[in-house]
Tab-separated table of N, CA and C in Angstrom:
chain	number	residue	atom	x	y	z
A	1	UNK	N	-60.212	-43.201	31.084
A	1	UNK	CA	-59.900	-43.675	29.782
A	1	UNK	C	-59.327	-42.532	28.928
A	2	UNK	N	-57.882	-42.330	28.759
A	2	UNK	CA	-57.540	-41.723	28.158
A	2	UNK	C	-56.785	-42.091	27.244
A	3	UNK	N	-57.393	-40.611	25.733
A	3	UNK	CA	-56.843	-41.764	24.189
A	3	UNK	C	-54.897	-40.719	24.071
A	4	UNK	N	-53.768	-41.634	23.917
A	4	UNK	CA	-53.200	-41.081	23.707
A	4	UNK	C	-52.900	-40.667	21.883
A	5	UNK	N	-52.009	-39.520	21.855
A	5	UNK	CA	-51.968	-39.214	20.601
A	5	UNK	C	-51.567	-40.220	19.184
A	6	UNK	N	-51.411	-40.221	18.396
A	6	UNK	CA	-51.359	-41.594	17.363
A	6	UNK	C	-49.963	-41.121	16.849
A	7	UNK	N	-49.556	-41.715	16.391
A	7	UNK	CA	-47.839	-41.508	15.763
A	7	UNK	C	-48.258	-40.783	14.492
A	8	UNK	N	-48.898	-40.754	13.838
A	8	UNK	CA	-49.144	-40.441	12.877
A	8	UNK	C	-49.357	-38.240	13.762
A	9	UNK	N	-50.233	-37.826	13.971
A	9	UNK	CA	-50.239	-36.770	14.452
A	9	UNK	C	-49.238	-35.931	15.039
A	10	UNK	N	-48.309	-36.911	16.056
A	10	UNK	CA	-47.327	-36.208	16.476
A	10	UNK	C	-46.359	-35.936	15.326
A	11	UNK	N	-46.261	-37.270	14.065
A	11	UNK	CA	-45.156	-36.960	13.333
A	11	UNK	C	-45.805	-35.552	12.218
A	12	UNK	N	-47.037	-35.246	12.036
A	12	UNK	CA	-47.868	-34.258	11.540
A	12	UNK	C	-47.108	-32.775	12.117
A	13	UNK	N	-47.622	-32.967	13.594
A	13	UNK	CA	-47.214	-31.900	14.415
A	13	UNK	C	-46.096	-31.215	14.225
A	14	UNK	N	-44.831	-32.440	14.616
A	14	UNK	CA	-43.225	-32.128	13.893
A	14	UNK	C	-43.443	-31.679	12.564
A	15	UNK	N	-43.831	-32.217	12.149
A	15	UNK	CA	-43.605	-31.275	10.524
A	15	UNK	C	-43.581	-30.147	10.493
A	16	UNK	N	-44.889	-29.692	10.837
A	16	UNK	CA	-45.170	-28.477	11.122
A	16	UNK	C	-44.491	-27.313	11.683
A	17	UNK	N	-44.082	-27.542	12.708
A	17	UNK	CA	-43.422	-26.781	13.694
A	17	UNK	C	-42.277	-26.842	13.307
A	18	UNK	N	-41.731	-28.014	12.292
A	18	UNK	CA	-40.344	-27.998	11.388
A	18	UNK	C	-40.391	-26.439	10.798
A	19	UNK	N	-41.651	-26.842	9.688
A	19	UNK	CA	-42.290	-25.948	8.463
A	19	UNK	C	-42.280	-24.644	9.227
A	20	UNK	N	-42.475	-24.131	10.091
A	20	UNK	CA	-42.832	-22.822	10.545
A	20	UNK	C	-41.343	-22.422	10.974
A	21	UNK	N	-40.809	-22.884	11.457
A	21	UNK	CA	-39.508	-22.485	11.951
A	21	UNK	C	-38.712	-22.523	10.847
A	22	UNK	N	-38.460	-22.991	10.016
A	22	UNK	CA	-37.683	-22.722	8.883
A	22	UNK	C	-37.915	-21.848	7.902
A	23	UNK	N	-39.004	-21.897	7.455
A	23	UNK	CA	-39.851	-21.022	6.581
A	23	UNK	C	-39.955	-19.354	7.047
A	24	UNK	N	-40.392	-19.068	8.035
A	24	UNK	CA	-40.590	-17.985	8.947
A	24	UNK	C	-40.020	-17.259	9.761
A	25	UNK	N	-38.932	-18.201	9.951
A	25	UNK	CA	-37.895	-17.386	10.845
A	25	UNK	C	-36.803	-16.617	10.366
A	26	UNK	N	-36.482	-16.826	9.045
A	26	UNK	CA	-36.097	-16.424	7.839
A	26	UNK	C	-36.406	-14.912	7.156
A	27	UNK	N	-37.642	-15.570	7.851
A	27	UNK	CA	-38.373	-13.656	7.132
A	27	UNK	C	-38.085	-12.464	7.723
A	28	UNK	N	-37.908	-12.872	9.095
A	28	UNK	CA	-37.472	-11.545	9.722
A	28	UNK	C	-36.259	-11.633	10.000
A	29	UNK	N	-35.210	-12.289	9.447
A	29	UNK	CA	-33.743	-12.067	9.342
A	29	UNK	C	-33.395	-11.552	8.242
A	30	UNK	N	-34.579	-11.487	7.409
A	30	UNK	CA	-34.219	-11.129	5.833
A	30	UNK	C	-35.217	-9.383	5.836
A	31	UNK	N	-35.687	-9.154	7.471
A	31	UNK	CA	-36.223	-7.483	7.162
A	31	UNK	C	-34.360	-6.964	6.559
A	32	UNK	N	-35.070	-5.812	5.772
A	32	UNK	CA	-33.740	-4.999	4.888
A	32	UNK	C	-33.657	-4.049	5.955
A	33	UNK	N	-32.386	-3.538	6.258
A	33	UNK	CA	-31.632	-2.334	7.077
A	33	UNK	C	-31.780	-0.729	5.872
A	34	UNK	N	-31.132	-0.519	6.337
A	34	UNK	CA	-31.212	1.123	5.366
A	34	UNK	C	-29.614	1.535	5.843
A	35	UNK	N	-29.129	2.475	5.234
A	35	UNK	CA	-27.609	3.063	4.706
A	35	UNK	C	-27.616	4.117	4.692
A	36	UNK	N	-26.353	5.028	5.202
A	36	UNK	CA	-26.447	5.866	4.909
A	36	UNK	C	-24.714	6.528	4.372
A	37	UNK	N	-25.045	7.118	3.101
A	37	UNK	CA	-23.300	7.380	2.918
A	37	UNK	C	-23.118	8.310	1.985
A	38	UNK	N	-21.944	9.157	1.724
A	38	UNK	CA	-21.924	10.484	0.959
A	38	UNK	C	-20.109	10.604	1.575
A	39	UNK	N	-19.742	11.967	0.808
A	39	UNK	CA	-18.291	12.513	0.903
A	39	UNK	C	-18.685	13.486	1.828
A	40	UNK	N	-17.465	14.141	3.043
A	40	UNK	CA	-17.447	15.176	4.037
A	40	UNK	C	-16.330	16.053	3.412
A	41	UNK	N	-16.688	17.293	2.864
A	41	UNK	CA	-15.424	18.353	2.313
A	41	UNK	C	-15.385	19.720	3.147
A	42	UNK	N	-14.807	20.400	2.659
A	42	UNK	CA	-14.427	21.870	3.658
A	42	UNK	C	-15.325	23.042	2.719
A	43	UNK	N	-16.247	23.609	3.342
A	43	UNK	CA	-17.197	24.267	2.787
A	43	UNK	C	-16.711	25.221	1.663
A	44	UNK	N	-15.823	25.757	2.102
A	44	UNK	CA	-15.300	27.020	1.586
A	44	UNK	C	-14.168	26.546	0.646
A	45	UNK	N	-13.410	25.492	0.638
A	45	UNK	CA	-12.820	25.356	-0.622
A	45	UNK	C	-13.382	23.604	-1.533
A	46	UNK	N	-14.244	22.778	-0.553
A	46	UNK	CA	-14.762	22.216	-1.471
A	46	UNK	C	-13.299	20.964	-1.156
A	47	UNK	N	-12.483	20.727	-0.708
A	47	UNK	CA	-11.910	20.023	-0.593
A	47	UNK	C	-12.387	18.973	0.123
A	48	UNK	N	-12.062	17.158	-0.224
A	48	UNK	CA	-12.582	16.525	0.619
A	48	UNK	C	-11.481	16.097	1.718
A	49	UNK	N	-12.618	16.167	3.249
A	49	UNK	CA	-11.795	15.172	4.302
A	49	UNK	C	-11.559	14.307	4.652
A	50	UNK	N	-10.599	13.787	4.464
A	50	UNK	CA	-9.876	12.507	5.053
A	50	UNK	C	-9.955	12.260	6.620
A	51	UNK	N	-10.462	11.134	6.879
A	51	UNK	CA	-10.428	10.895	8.022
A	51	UNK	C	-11.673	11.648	9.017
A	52	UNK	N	-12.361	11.858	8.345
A	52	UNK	CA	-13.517	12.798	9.326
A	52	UNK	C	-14.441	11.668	9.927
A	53	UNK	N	-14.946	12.121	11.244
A	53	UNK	CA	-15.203	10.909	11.661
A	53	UNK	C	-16.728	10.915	11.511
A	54	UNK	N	-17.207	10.410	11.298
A	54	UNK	CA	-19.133	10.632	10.863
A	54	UNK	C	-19.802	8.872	11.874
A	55	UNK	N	-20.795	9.805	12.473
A	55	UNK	CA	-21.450	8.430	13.187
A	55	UNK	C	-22.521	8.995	14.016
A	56	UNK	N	-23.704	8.139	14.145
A	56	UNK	CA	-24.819	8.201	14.859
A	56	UNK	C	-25.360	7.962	15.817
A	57	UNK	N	-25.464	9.402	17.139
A	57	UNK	CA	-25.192	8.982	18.163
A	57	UNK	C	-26.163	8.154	19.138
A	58	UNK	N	-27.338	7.888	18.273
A	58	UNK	CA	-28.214	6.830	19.170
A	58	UNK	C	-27.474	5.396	19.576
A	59	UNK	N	-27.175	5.072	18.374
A	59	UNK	CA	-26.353	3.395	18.676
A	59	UNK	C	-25.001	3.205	19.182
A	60	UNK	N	-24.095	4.394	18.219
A	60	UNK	CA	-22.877	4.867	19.046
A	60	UNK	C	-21.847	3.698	17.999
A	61	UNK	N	-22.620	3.921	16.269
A	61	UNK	CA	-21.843	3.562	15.340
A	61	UNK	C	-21.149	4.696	14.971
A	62	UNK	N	-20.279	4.414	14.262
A	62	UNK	CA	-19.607	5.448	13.252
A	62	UNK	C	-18.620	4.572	12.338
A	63	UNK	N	-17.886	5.610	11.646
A	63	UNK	CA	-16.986	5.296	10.929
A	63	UNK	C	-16.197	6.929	10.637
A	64	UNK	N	-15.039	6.265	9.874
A	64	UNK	CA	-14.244	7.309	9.631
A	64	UNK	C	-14.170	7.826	7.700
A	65	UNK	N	-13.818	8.907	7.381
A	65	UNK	CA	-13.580	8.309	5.839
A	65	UNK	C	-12.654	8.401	5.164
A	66	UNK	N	-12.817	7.992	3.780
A	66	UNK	CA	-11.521	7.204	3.185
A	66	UNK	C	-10.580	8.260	2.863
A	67	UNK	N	-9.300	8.137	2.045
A	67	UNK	CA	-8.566	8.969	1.443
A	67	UNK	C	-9.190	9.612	0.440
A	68	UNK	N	-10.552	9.187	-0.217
A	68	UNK	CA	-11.697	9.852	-1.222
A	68	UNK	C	-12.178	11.079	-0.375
A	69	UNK	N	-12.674	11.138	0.853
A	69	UNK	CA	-13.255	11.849	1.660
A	69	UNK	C	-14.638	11.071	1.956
A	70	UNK	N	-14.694	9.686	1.604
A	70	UNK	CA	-16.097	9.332	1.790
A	70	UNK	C	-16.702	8.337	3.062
A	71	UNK	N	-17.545	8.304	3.076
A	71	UNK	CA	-18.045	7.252	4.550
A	71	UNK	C	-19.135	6.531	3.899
A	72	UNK	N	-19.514	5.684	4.558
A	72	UNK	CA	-20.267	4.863	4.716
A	72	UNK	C	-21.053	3.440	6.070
A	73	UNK	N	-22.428	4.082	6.291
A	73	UNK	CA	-22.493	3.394	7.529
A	73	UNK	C	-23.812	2.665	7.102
A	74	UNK	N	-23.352	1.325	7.135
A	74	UNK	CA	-24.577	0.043	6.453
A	74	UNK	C	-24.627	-0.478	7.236
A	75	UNK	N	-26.252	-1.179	7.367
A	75	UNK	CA	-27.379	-2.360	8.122
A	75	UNK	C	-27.710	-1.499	9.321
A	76	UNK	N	-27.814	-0.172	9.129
A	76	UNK	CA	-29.183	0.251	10.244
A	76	UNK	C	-30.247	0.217	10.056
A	77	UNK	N	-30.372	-0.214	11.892
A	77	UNK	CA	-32.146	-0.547	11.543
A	77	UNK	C	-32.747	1.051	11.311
A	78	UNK	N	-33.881	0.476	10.619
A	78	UNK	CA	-34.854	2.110	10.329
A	78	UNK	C	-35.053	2.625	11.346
A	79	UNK	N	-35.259	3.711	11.450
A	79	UNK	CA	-35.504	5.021	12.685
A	79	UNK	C	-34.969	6.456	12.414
A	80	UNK	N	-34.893	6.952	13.151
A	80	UNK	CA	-35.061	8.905	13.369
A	80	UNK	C	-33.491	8.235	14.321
A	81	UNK	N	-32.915	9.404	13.444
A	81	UNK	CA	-30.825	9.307	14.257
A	81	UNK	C	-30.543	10.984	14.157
A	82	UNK	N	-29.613	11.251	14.723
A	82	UNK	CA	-28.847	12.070	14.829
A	82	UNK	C	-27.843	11.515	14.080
A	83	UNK	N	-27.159	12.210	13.148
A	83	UNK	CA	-25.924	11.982	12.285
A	83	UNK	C	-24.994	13.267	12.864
A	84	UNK	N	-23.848	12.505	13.294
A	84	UNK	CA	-22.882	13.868	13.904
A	84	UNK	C	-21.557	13.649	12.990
A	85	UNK	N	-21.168	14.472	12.728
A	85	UNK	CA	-19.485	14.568	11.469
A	85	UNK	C	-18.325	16.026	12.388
A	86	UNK	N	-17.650	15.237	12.259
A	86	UNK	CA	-16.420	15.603	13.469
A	86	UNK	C	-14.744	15.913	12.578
A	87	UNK	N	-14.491	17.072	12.723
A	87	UNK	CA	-12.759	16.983	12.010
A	87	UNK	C	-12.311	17.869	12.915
A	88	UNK	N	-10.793	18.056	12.745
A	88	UNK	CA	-9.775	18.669	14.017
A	88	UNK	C	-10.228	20.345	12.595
A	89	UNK	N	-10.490	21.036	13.766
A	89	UNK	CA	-10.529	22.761	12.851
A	89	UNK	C	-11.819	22.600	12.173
A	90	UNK	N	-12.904	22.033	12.891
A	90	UNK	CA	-14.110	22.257	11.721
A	90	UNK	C	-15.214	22.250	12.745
A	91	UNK	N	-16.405	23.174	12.633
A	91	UNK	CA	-17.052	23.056	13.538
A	91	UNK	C	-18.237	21.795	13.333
A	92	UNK	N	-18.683	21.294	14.550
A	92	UNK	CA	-19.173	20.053	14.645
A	92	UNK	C	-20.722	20.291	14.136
A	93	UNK	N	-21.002	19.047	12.966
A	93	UNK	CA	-21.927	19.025	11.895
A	93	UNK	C	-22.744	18.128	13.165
A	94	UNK	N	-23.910	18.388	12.739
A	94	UNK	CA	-24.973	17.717	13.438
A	94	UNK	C	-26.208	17.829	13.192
A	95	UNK	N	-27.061	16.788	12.454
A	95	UNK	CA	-28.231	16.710	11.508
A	95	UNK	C	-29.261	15.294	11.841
A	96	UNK	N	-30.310	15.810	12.019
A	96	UNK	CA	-31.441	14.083	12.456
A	96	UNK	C	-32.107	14.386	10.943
A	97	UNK	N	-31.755	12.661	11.120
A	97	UNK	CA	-32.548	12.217	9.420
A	97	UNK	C	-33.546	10.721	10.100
A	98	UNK	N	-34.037	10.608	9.280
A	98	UNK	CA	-35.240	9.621	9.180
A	98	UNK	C	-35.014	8.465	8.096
A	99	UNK	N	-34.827	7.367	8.594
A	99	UNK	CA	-34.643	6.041	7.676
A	99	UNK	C	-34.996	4.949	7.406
A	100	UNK	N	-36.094	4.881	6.536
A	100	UNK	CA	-37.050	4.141	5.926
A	100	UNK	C	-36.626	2.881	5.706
A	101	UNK	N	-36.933	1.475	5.982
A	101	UNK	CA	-36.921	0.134	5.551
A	101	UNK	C	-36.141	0.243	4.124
A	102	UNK	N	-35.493	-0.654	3.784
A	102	UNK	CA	-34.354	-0.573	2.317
A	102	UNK	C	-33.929	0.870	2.089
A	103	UNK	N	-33.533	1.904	2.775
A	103	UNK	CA	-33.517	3.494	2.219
A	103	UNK	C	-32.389	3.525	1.959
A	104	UNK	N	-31.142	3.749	0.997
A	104	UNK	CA	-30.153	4.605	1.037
A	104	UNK	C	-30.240	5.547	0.972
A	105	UNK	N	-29.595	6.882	1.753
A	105	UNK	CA	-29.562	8.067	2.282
A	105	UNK	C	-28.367	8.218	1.572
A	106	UNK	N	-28.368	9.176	0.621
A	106	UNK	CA	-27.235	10.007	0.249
A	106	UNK	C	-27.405	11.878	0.849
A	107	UNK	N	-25.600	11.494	1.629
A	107	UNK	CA	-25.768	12.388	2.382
A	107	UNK	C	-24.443	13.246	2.219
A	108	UNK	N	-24.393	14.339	1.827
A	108	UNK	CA	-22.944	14.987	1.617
A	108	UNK	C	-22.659	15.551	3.037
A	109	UNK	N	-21.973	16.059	3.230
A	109	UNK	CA	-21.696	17.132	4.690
A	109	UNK	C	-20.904	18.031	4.478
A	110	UNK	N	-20.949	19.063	4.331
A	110	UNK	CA	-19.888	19.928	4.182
A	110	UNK	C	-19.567	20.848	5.910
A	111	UNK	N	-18.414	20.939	5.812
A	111	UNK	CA	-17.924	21.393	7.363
A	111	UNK	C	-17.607	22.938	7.517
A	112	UNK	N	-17.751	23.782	8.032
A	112	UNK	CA	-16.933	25.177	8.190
A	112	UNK	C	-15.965	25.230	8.858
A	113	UNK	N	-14.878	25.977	8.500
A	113	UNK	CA	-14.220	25.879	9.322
A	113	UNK	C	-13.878	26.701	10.568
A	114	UNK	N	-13.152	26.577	11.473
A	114	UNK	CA	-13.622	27.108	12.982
A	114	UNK	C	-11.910	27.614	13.327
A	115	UNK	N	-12.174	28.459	12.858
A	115	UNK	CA	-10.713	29.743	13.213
A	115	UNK	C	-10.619	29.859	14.928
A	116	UNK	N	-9.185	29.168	15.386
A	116	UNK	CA	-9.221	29.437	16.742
A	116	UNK	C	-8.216	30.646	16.812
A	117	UNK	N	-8.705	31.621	17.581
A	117	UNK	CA	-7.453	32.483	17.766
A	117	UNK	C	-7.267	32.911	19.279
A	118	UNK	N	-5.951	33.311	19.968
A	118	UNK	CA	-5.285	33.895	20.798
A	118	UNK	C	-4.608	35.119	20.768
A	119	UNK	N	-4.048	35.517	21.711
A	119	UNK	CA	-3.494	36.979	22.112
A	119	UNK	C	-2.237	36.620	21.588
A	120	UNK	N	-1.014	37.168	20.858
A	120	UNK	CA	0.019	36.558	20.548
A	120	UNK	C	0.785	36.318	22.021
A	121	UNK	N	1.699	35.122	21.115
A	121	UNK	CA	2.252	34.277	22.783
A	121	UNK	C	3.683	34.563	22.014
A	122	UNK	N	4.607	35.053	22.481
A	122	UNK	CA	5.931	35.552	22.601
A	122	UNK	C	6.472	34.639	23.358
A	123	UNK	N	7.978	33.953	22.793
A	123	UNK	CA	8.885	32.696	23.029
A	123	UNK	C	9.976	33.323	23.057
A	124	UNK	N	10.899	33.711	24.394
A	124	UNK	CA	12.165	34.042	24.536
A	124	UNK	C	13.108	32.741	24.708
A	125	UNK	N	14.368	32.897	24.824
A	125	UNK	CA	14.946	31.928	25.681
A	125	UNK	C	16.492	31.991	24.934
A	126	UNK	N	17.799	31.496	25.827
A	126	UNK	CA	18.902	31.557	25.127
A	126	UNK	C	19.526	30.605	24.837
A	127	UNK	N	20.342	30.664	24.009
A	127	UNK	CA	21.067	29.267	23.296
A	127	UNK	C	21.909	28.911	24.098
A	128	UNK	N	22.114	28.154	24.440
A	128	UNK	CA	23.576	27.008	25.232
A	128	UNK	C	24.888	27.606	24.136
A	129	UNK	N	25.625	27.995	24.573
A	129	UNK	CA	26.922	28.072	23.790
A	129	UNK	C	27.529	26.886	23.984
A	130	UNK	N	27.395	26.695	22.332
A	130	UNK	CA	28.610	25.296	22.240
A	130	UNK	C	29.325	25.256	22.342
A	131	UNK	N	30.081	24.268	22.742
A	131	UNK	CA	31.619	24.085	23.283
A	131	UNK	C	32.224	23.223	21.838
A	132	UNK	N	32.954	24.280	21.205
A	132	UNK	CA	34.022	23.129	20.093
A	132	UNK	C	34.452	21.646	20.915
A	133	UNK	N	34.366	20.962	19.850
A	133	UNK	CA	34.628	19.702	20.571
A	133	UNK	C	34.811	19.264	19.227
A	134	UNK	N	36.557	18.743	19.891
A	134	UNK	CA	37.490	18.389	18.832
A	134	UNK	C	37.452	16.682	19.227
A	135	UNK	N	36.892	15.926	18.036
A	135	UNK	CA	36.661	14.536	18.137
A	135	UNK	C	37.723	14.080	17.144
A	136	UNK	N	38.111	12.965	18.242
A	136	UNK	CA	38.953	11.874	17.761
A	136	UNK	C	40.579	12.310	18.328
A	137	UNK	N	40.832	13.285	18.710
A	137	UNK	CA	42.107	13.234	19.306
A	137	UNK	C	42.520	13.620	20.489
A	138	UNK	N	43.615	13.106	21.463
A	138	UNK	CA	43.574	12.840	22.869
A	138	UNK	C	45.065	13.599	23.431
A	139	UNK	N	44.851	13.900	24.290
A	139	UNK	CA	46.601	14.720	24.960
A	139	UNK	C	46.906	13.148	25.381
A	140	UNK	N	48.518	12.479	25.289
A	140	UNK	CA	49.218	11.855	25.868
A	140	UNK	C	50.649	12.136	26.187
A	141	UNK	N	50.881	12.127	27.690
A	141	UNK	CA	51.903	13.338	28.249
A	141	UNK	C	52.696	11.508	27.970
A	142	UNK	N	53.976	11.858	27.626
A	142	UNK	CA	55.814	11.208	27.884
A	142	UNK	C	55.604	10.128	28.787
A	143	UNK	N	55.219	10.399	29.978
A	143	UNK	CA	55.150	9.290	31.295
A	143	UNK	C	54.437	7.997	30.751
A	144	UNK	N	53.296	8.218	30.634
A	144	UNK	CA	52.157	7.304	29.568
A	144	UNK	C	52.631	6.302	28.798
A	145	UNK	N	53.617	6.824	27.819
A	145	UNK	CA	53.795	5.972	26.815
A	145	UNK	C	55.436	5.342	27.174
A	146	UNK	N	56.152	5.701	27.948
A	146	UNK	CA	57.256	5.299	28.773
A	146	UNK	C	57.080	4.388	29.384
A	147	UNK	N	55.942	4.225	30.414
A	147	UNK	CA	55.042	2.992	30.878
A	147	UNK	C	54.154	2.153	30.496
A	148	UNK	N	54.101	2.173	29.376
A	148	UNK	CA	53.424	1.333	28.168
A	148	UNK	C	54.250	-0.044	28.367
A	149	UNK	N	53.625	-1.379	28.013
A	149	UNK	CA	54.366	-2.259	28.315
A	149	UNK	C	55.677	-2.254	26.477
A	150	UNK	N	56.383	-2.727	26.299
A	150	UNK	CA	57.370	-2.884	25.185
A	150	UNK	C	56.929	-4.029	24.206
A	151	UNK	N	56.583	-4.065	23.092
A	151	UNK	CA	56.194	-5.245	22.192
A	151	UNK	C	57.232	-5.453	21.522
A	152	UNK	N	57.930	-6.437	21.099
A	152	UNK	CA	59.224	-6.392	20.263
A	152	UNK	C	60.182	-5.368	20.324
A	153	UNK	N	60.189	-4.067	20.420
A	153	UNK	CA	60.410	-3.082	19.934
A	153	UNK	C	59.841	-1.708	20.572
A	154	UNK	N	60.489	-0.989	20.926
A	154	UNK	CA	60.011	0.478	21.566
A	154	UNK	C	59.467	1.312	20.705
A	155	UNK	N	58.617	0.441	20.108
A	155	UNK	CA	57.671	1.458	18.945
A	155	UNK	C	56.698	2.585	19.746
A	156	UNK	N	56.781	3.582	19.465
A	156	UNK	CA	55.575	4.606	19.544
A	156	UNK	C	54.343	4.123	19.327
A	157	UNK	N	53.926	4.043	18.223
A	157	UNK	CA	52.869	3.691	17.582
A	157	UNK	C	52.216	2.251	17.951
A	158	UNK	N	53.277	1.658	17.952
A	158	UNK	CA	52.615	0.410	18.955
A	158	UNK	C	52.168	-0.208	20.131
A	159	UNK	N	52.864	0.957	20.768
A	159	UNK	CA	52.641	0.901	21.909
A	159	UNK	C	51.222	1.620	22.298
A	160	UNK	N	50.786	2.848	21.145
A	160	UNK	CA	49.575	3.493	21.524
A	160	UNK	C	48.296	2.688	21.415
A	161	UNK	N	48.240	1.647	20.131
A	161	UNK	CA	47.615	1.076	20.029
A	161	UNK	C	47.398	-0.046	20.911
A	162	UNK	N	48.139	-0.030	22.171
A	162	UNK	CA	47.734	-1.064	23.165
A	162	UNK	C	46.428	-0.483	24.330
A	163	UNK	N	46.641	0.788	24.112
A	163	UNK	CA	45.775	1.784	24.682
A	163	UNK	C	43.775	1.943	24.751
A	164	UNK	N	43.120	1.013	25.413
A	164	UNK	CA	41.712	1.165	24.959
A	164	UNK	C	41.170	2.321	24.006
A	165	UNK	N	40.552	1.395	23.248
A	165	UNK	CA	39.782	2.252	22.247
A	165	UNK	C	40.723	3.103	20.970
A	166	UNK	N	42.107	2.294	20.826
A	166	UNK	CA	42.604	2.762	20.119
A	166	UNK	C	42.825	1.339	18.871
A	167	UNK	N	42.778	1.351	17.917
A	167	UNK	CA	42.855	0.220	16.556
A	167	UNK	C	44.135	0.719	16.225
């Protein structure tokens, strides 16, 4: 003898399990991320960089920054990162920060710069002598224009212009 459930309970049940899933599932789509963002300039004159590339190499985000010199890297989850900042001639910035639930991190970076030097490199080599080159006019020997076909008239001139590439 078995009692089955009553309509009334199961439609209880649904509710419920409506109520929890809507209500609750919400909450942890709505945990807050943390940010982190600031300008990257050149230590020594304070200028900002364009285009420096700044990003954190646990997740293997980044970004680049603006024509301001600034970055910005939003909706990480909280945790302990390595922040690495990268430019052509600057030696490579590299700093672990810690980031608290809702935290914005204001973070400047300033870069040094990284003097590459060599032994001097000496470039010989010789110029091609140009050849004058007289454009636009052509030798035509007597025979040529003797054998030209005749248009009306034993014109010179008309006859050259029957000649490719001549108007």
């Amino acid at each position: 003898n078995v009692k089955e459930p009553s309509l009334y309970f199961i439609s209880f049940m649904i509710k419920k399990i409506t109520f929890l899933f809507l209500f609750l599932t919400p909450v942890s789509l709505l945990a807050q991320n943390a940010s982190v963002n600031g300008y990257v300039t050149d230590k020594s004159s304070g200028e900002t960089l364009i285009s420096a590339n700044v990003a954190l190499l646990e997740n293997n985000r980044g970004t680049s920054t603006n024509t301001l010199g600034y970055f910005s890297l939003t909706n990480i989850e909280p945790g302990t990162y390595t922040i690495a900042c990268t430019y052509v001639g600057f030696t490579l910035f590299k700093k672990t920060i810690t980031l608290e639930e809702n935290e914005t991190l204001r973070l400047d970076i300033e870069l040094e710069s990284n003097v590459v030097s060599s032994e001097e490199i000496v470039i010989t080599g010789e110029r091609a002598r140009d050849e004058q080159k007289v454009i636009g006019t052509a030798e035509i020997n007597t025979e040529l224009i003797t054998s030209l076909p005749k248009v009306f008239e034993a014109d010179v001139f008309r006859s050259i212009q029957l000649l490719p590439g001549v108007k």
